[in-house]
């Protein structure tokens, strides 16, 4: 997972002069909380101790699940500021403290969104998103699978794959997108072709590219039940915060939900 640190971090906007001091104290508490987490896991030297997770972009939603349904008072492209990272729940969800309460992130759905946006962006500038394999990989397919792949070689090339025919129903993979460097390539390609065929997706036609990217992102994403190290959690949070549409996976399923302090109070009959 990419551990690069953003070059610029948005600064918190302060209000009137009579509220300046509380804001300053809150900033100190936030930095201290993040610092304690990073120090505990020996990450302080790698991650800048500021507001790492609050990023914004002007983007419109096109997903099935509207961001307003998940965060009704939150702009659709801005994540709540994360004050503390508790860790994983059931090796599937990342629990974070925010000013409003708790943010619960589905690690598979969030990583799926990260990969989807990278693959989509990478198809427009493929030369910088592609890596050559030291040892080309041989891909042997059934006749039906081979015919389906033959019809889509240019589409796979647009996504960063350099795949060539190599005899009857056999192909050679020479280059792959950067995001697939730790993936079982043979299994990945065969699974995607099989899934496309099961869905009766035509070998060519509008929408096939997005469907292919969506499947690739799902196959390559972190799985539910997969244990993450502390640096991987921090990296995934940073990458999620930098997304254009962080709230949903490419299928439209929620990638995160929040539980506010008033909601907790009501559940414990405090209000």
mmCIF file of C-alpha atoms in Angstrom:
data_model
loop_
_atom_site.group_PDB
_atom_site.id
_atom_site.type_symbol
_atom_site.label_atom_id
_atom_site.label_comp_id
_atom_site.label_asym_id
_atom_site.label_seq_id
_atom_site.Cartn_x
_atom_site.Cartn_y
_atom_site.Cartn_z
ATOM 1 C CA UNK A 1 0.000 0.000 0.000
ATOM 2 C CA UNK A 2 1.304 3.420 -0.939
ATOM 3 C CA UNK A 3 2.745 5.248 2.089
ATOM 4 C CA UNK A 4 3.529 8.542 0.390
ATOM 5 C CA UNK A 5 2.644 11.633 2.459
ATOM 6 C CA UNK A 6 0.611 14.431 0.798
ATOM 7 C CA UNK A 7 2.710 17.500 0.104
ATOM 8 C CA UNK A 8 0.057 19.876 1.400
ATOM 9 C CA UNK A 9 -2.327 19.422 4.295
ATOM 10 C CA UNK A 10 -5.375 21.723 4.550
ATOM 11 C CA UNK A 11 -5.315 23.838 7.681
ATOM 12 C CA UNK A 12 -8.276 24.106 10.020
ATOM 13 C CA UNK A 13 -10.141 27.393 9.621
ATOM 14 C CA UNK A 14 -10.480 29.330 12.854
ATOM 15 C CA UNK A 15 -13.438 31.479 13.774
ATOM 16 C CA UNK A 16 -13.666 34.824 15.532
ATOM 17 C CA UNK A 17 -10.945 36.003 17.885
ATOM 18 C CA UNK A 18 -12.956 35.012 20.985
ATOM 19 C CA UNK A 19 -12.878 31.349 19.865
ATOM 20 C CA UNK A 20 -9.225 31.296 18.851
ATOM 21 C CA UNK A 21 -7.916 29.812 22.096
ATOM 22 C CA UNK A 22 -10.279 26.749 22.186
ATOM 23 C CA UNK A 23 -9.377 26.025 18.567
ATOM 24 C CA UNK A 24 -5.680 26.189 19.399
ATOM 25 C CA UNK A 25 -6.084 23.822 22.343
ATOM 26 C CA UNK A 26 -8.114 21.427 20.217
ATOM 27 C CA UNK A 27 -5.391 21.382 17.571
ATOM 28 C CA UNK A 28 -2.871 20.451 20.262
ATOM 29 C CA UNK A 29 -5.089 17.621 21.512
ATOM 30 C CA UNK A 30 -5.594 16.324 17.963
ATOM 31 C CA UNK A 31 -1.868 16.342 17.246
ATOM 32 C CA UNK A 32 -1.175 14.667 20.569
ATOM 33 C CA UNK A 33 -3.735 11.914 19.920
ATOM 34 C CA UNK A 34 -2.369 11.179 16.466
ATOM 35 C CA UNK A 35 1.179 11.424 17.771
ATOM 36 C CA UNK A 36 0.489 8.880 20.516
ATOM 37 C CA UNK A 37 -0.950 6.438 17.980
ATOM 38 C CA UNK A 38 1.990 6.855 15.603
ATOM 39 C CA UNK A 39 4.584 6.654 18.397
ATOM 40 C CA UNK A 40 2.971 3.511 19.763
ATOM 41 C CA UNK A 41 3.384 1.790 16.420
ATOM 42 C CA UNK A 42 6.763 3.408 15.571
ATOM 43 C CA UNK A 43 5.360 5.464 12.725
ATOM 44 C CA UNK A 44 6.095 8.982 13.962
ATOM 45 C CA UNK A 45 9.083 9.339 11.671
ATOM 46 C CA UNK A 46 7.100 8.273 8.607
ATOM 47 C CA UNK A 47 3.820 10.188 8.884
ATOM 48 C CA UNK A 48 3.427 13.938 9.295
ATOM 49 C CA UNK A 49 1.614 14.653 12.562
ATOM 50 C CA UNK A 50 -1.051 17.059 11.345
ATOM 51 C CA UNK A 51 -4.562 16.785 9.958
ATOM 52 C CA UNK A 52 -3.713 13.917 7.631
ATOM 53 C CA UNK A 53 -7.205 12.839 6.739
ATOM 54 C CA UNK A 54 -9.194 15.969 5.878
ATOM 55 C CA UNK A 55 -8.971 16.578 2.123
ATOM 56 C CA UNK A 56 -11.477 18.071 -0.310
ATOM 57 C CA UNK A 57 -12.161 18.158 -4.054
ATOM 58 C CA UNK A 58 -14.975 19.628 -6.139
ATOM 59 C CA UNK A 59 -16.574 16.519 -7.606
ATOM 60 C CA UNK A 60 -20.104 15.360 -8.406
ATOM 61 C CA UNK A 61 -21.581 12.035 -7.346
ATOM 62 C CA UNK A 62 -22.463 9.337 -9.870
ATOM 63 C CA UNK A 63 -22.787 6.384 -7.492
ATOM 64 C CA UNK A 64 -25.931 4.485 -6.514
ATOM 65 C CA UNK A 65 -25.628 5.470 -2.857
ATOM 66 C CA UNK A 66 -25.738 9.225 -2.347
ATOM 67 C CA UNK A 67 -23.235 10.683 0.090
ATOM 68 C CA UNK A 68 -26.015 12.679 1.711
ATOM 69 C CA UNK A 69 -27.708 9.457 2.752
ATOM 70 C CA UNK A 70 -24.635 8.489 4.754
ATOM 71 C CA UNK A 71 -23.569 11.926 6.026
ATOM 72 C CA UNK A 72 -26.573 14.280 5.716
ATOM 73 C CA UNK A 73 -24.752 17.351 7.037
ATOM 74 C CA UNK A 74 -21.376 16.602 5.433
ATOM 75 C CA UNK A 75 -20.263 17.880 1.999
ATOM 76 C CA UNK A 76 -20.167 14.866 -0.290
ATOM 77 C CA UNK A 77 -16.430 15.046 -0.962
ATOM 78 C CA UNK A 78 -14.985 15.821 2.504
ATOM 79 C CA UNK A 79 -14.262 13.239 5.186
ATOM 80 C CA UNK A 80 -14.770 14.074 8.864
ATOM 81 C CA UNK A 81 -11.513 14.860 10.636
ATOM 82 C CA UNK A 82 -10.120 11.751 12.313
ATOM 83 C CA UNK A 83 -8.819 12.422 15.808
ATOM 84 C CA UNK A 84 -7.820 8.905 16.828
ATOM 85 C CA UNK A 85 -7.523 5.486 15.179
ATOM 86 C CA UNK A 86 -8.626 2.636 17.440
ATOM 87 C CA UNK A 87 -7.732 -0.178 15.020
ATOM 88 C CA UNK A 88 -9.649 -3.025 13.375
ATOM 89 C CA UNK A 89 -12.880 -4.737 14.359
ATOM 90 C CA UNK A 90 -13.159 -8.364 13.239
ATOM 91 C CA UNK A 91 -10.270 -7.690 10.824
ATOM 92 C CA UNK A 92 -12.854 -6.090 8.542
ATOM 93 C CA UNK A 93 -13.690 -2.616 9.836
ATOM 94 C CA UNK A 94 -11.453 0.301 10.842
ATOM 95 C CA UNK A 95 -12.727 2.242 13.859
ATOM 96 C CA UNK A 96 -11.885 5.941 14.124
ATOM 97 C CA UNK A 97 -12.829 8.745 16.502
ATOM 98 C CA UNK A 98 -14.096 12.016 15.022
ATOM 99 C CA UNK A 99 -15.362 15.223 16.612
ATOM 100 C CA UNK A 100 -18.947 14.028 16.087
ATOM 101 C CA UNK A 101 -18.463 10.459 17.335
ATOM 102 C CA UNK A 102 -17.156 7.379 15.549
ATOM 103 C CA UNK A 103 -16.378 6.653 11.895
ATOM 104 C CA UNK A 104 -16.536 2.973 10.882
ATOM 105 C CA UNK A 105 -14.816 2.141 7.594
ATOM 106 C CA UNK A 106 -15.296 -1.053 5.602
ATOM 107 C CA UNK A 107 -11.689 -1.804 4.636
ATOM 108 C CA UNK A 108 -12.598 -3.804 1.512
ATOM 109 C CA UNK A 109 -15.043 -1.227 0.159
ATOM 110 C CA UNK A 110 -12.654 1.674 0.891
ATOM 111 C CA UNK A 111 -9.673 -0.029 -0.766
ATOM 112 C CA UNK A 112 -11.889 -1.041 -3.679
ATOM 113 C CA UNK A 113 -12.732 2.629 -4.223
ATOM 114 C CA UNK A 114 -9.032 3.567 -4.025
ATOM 115 C CA UNK A 115 -8.111 1.025 -6.707
ATOM 116 C CA UNK A 116 -11.083 1.944 -8.889
ATOM 117 C CA UNK A 117 -10.113 5.622 -8.985
ATOM 118 C CA UNK A 118 -6.442 4.812 -9.607
ATOM 119 C CA UNK A 119 -7.252 2.429 -12.454
ATOM 120 C CA UNK A 120 -9.677 4.934 -13.967
ATOM 121 C CA UNK A 121 -7.121 7.738 -13.784
ATOM 122 C CA UNK A 122 -4.314 5.457 -14.937
ATOM 123 C CA UNK A 123 -6.086 4.551 -18.180
ATOM 124 C CA UNK A 124 -5.709 8.192 -19.244
ATOM 125 C CA UNK A 125 -1.932 8.277 -18.629
ATOM 126 C CA UNK A 126 -0.904 4.691 -19.005
ATOM 127 C CA UNK A 127 2.836 5.224 -19.495
ATOM 128 C CA UNK A 128 3.251 6.424 -15.908
ATOM 129 C CA UNK A 129 0.944 3.778 -14.449
ATOM 130 C CA UNK A 130 2.515 0.680 -16.027
ATOM 131 C CA UNK A 131 5.389 -1.594 -15.005
ATOM 132 C CA UNK A 132 7.162 -4.273 -17.014
ATOM 133 C CA UNK A 133 7.478 -7.753 -15.517
ATOM 134 C CA UNK A 134 10.976 -9.150 -15.059
ATOM 135 C CA UNK A 135 9.661 -12.542 -16.144
ATOM 136 C CA UNK A 136 6.673 -12.552 -18.513
ATOM 137 C CA UNK A 137 3.771 -14.695 -17.325
ATOM 138 C CA UNK A 138 2.153 -17.341 -19.509
ATOM 139 C CA UNK A 139 -1.633 -17.412 -19.478
ATOM 140 C CA UNK A 140 -3.371 -20.546 -20.754
ATOM 141 C CA UNK A 141 -7.123 -20.273 -21.368
ATOM 142 C CA UNK A 142 -9.988 -22.324 -22.708
ATOM 143 C CA UNK A 143 -11.042 -21.635 -26.295
ATOM 144 C CA UNK A 144 -14.057 -19.626 -25.119
ATOM 145 C CA UNK A 145 -11.963 -17.571 -22.651
ATOM 146 C CA UNK A 146 -9.291 -16.972 -25.284
ATOM 147 C CA UNK A 147 -11.823 -15.685 -27.801
ATOM 148 C CA UNK A 148 -13.273 -13.320 -25.219
ATOM 149 C CA UNK A 149 -9.813 -11.984 -24.328
ATOM 150 C CA UNK A 150 -8.824 -11.580 -27.988
ATOM 151 C CA UNK A 151 -11.780 -9.276 -28.515
ATOM 152 C CA UNK A 152 -10.684 -7.092 -25.598
ATOM 153 C CA UNK A 153 -6.867 -6.910 -25.846
ATOM 154 C CA UNK A 154 -6.942 -3.178 -26.612
ATOM 155 C CA UNK A 155 -9.179 -2.551 -23.621
ATOM 156 C CA UNK A 156 -6.802 -4.410 -21.288
ATOM 157 C CA UNK A 157 -3.947 -2.420 -22.805
ATOM 158 C CA UNK A 158 -5.746 0.831 -21.961
ATOM 159 C CA UNK A 159 -5.780 -0.288 -18.316
ATOM 160 C CA UNK A 160 -2.043 -0.984 -18.200
ATOM 161 C CA UNK A 161 -1.805 -4.640 -19.259
ATOM 162 C CA UNK A 162 0.529 -5.611 -22.097
ATOM 163 C CA UNK A 163 -0.916 -8.976 -23.198
ATOM 164 C CA UNK A 164 0.130 -10.712 -26.419
ATOM 165 C CA UNK A 165 -1.121 -13.825 -28.146
ATOM 166 C CA UNK A 166 1.353 -16.710 -27.860
ATOM 167 C CA UNK A 167 0.057 -19.727 -29.722
ATOM 168 C CA UNK A 168 -3.281 -21.489 -29.546
ATOM 169 C CA UNK A 169 -5.350 -20.199 -26.589
ATOM 170 C CA UNK A 170 -2.156 -19.006 -24.888
ATOM 171 C CA UNK A 171 -1.114 -15.447 -24.044
ATOM 172 C CA UNK A 172 1.928 -13.714 -22.570
ATOM 173 C CA UNK A 173 1.561 -10.951 -19.943
ATOM 174 C CA UNK A 174 4.541 -8.578 -20.218
ATOM 175 C CA UNK A 175 3.384 -5.465 -18.349
ATOM 176 C CA UNK A 176 0.785 -4.716 -15.686
ATOM 177 C CA UNK A 177 -0.683 -1.669 -13.913
ATOM 178 C CA UNK A 178 1.281 -0.533 -10.858
ATOM 179 C CA UNK A 179 -1.613 -1.317 -8.523
ATOM 180 C CA UNK A 180 -1.521 -5.024 -9.449
ATOM 181 C CA UNK A 181 2.091 -5.727 -8.498
ATOM 182 C CA UNK A 182 1.247 -8.153 -5.666
ATOM 183 C CA UNK A 183 -1.702 -9.854 -7.339
ATOM 184 C CA UNK A 184 -1.931 -13.377 -8.758
ATOM 185 C CA UNK A 185 -2.202 -12.247 -12.367
ATOM 186 C CA UNK A 186 -3.288 -15.521 -13.943
ATOM 187 C CA UNK A 187 -6.069 -15.959 -11.400
ATOM 188 C CA UNK A 188 -7.044 -12.290 -11.723
ATOM 189 C CA UNK A 189 -7.421 -12.361 -15.518
ATOM 190 C CA UNK A 190 -9.251 -15.694 -15.580
ATOM 191 C CA UNK A 191 -11.633 -14.699 -12.773
ATOM 192 C CA UNK A 192 -12.529 -11.436 -14.517
ATOM 193 C CA UNK A 193 -13.130 -13.135 -17.868
ATOM 194 C CA UNK A 194 -15.253 -15.822 -16.199
ATOM 195 C CA UNK A 195 -17.275 -13.220 -14.316
ATOM 196 C CA UNK A 196 -17.869 -11.142 -17.433
ATOM 197 C CA UNK A 197 -19.088 -14.225 -19.248
ATOM 198 C CA UNK A 198 -21.373 -15.218 -16.365
ATOM 199 C CA UNK A 199 -22.867 -11.722 -16.431
ATOM 200 C CA UNK A 200 -23.441 -12.087 -20.193
ATOM 201 C CA UNK A 201 -21.400 -8.940 -20.769
ATOM 202 C CA UNK A 202 -20.819 -8.467 -24.519
ATOM 203 C CA UNK A 203 -17.144 -8.746 -25.595
ATOM 204 C CA UNK A 204 -17.369 -5.187 -26.837
ATOM 205 C CA UNK A 205 -19.675 -2.292 -26.233
ATOM 206 C CA UNK A 206 -20.297 0.807 -24.084
ATOM 207 C CA UNK A 207 -19.814 0.373 -20.363
ATOM 208 C CA UNK A 208 -17.532 -2.656 -20.664
ATOM 209 C CA UNK A 209 -14.423 -0.686 -19.662
ATOM 210 C CA UNK A 210 -15.989 0.576 -16.447
ATOM 211 C CA UNK A 211 -17.307 -2.902 -15.675
ATOM 212 C CA UNK A 212 -13.828 -4.330 -16.182
ATOM 213 C CA UNK A 213 -12.254 -1.702 -13.915
ATOM 214 C CA UNK A 214 -14.893 -2.340 -11.254
ATOM 215 C CA UNK A 215 -14.192 -6.080 -11.303
ATOM 216 C CA UNK A 216 -10.422 -5.558 -11.196
ATOM 217 C CA UNK A 217 -10.717 -3.246 -8.202
ATOM 218 C CA UNK A 218 -12.936 -5.731 -6.357
ATOM 219 C CA UNK A 219 -10.609 -8.681 -7.036
ATOM 220 C CA UNK A 220 -7.460 -6.816 -5.987
ATOM 221 C CA UNK A 221 -8.823 -5.010 -2.914
ATOM 222 C CA UNK A 222 -8.081 -5.918 0.702
ATOM 223 C CA UNK A 223 -10.550 -8.561 1.803
ATOM 224 C CA UNK A 224 -12.852 -8.605 4.817
ATOM 225 C CA UNK A 225 -11.182 -10.675 7.508
ATOM 226 C CA UNK A 226 -7.681 -9.644 6.439
ATOM 227 C CA UNK A 227 -5.537 -8.361 9.295
ATOM 228 C CA UNK A 228 -3.814 -5.041 8.614
ATOM 229 C CA UNK A 229 -0.692 -3.672 10.246
ATOM 230 C CA UNK A 230 -0.808 -0.209 11.800
ATOM 231 C CA UNK A 231 1.044 1.429 8.919
ATOM 232 C CA UNK A 232 -1.349 -0.188 6.435
ATOM 233 C CA UNK A 233 -4.337 1.215 8.341
ATOM 234 C CA UNK A 234 -2.840 4.706 8.347
ATOM 235 C CA UNK A 235 -1.987 4.452 4.650
ATOM 236 C CA UNK A 236 -5.480 3.270 3.700
ATOM 237 C CA UNK A 237 -7.034 6.142 5.666
ATOM 238 C CA UNK A 238 -4.788 8.656 3.911
ATOM 239 C CA UNK A 239 -5.601 7.245 0.488
ATOM 240 C CA UNK A 240 -9.325 7.149 1.267
ATOM 241 C CA UNK A 241 -9.268 10.775 2.417
ATOM 242 C CA UNK A 242 -7.655 11.764 -0.877
ATOM 243 C CA UNK A 243 -10.405 10.211 -3.019
ATOM 244 C CA UNK A 244 -12.898 12.096 -5.135
ATOM 245 C CA UNK A 245 -15.749 9.893 -3.869
ATOM 246 C CA UNK A 246 -14.731 8.218 -0.594
ATOM 247 C CA UNK A 247 -18.169 7.309 0.741
ATOM 248 C CA UNK A 248 -19.056 4.358 -1.505
ATOM 249 C CA UNK A 249 -17.422 1.449 -3.301
ATOM 250 C CA UNK A 250 -17.707 1.296 -7.131
ATOM 251 C CA UNK A 251 -20.825 -0.895 -6.790
ATOM 252 C CA UNK A 252 -22.568 1.820 -4.775
ATOM 253 C CA UNK A 253 -22.279 0.041 -1.405
ATOM 254 C CA UNK A 254 -21.376 2.224 1.621
ATOM 255 C CA UNK A 255 -17.638 2.320 2.360
ATOM 256 C CA UNK A 256 -18.144 3.937 5.754
ATOM 257 C CA UNK A 257 -20.789 4.897 8.278
ATOM 258 C CA UNK A 258 -20.700 7.205 11.258
ATOM 259 C CA UNK A 259 -22.159 6.875 14.735
ATOM 260 C CA UNK A 260 -22.637 10.261 16.374
ATOM 261 C CA UNK A 261 -22.388 11.049 20.077
ATOM 262 C CA UNK A 262 -26.102 12.018 20.257
ATOM 263 C CA UNK A 263 -26.992 8.636 18.714
ATOM 264 C CA UNK A 264 -24.904 6.880 21.364
ATOM 265 C CA UNK A 265 -26.548 8.935 24.089
ATOM 266 C CA UNK A 266 -30.004 7.931 22.859
ATOM 267 C CA UNK A 267 -29.057 4.245 22.756
ATOM 268 C CA UNK A 268 -27.934 4.462 26.394
ATOM 269 C CA UNK A 269 -31.080 6.430 27.324
ATOM 270 C CA UNK A 270 -29.087 9.515 28.262
ATOM 271 C CA UNK A 271 -31.475 11.834 26.437
#
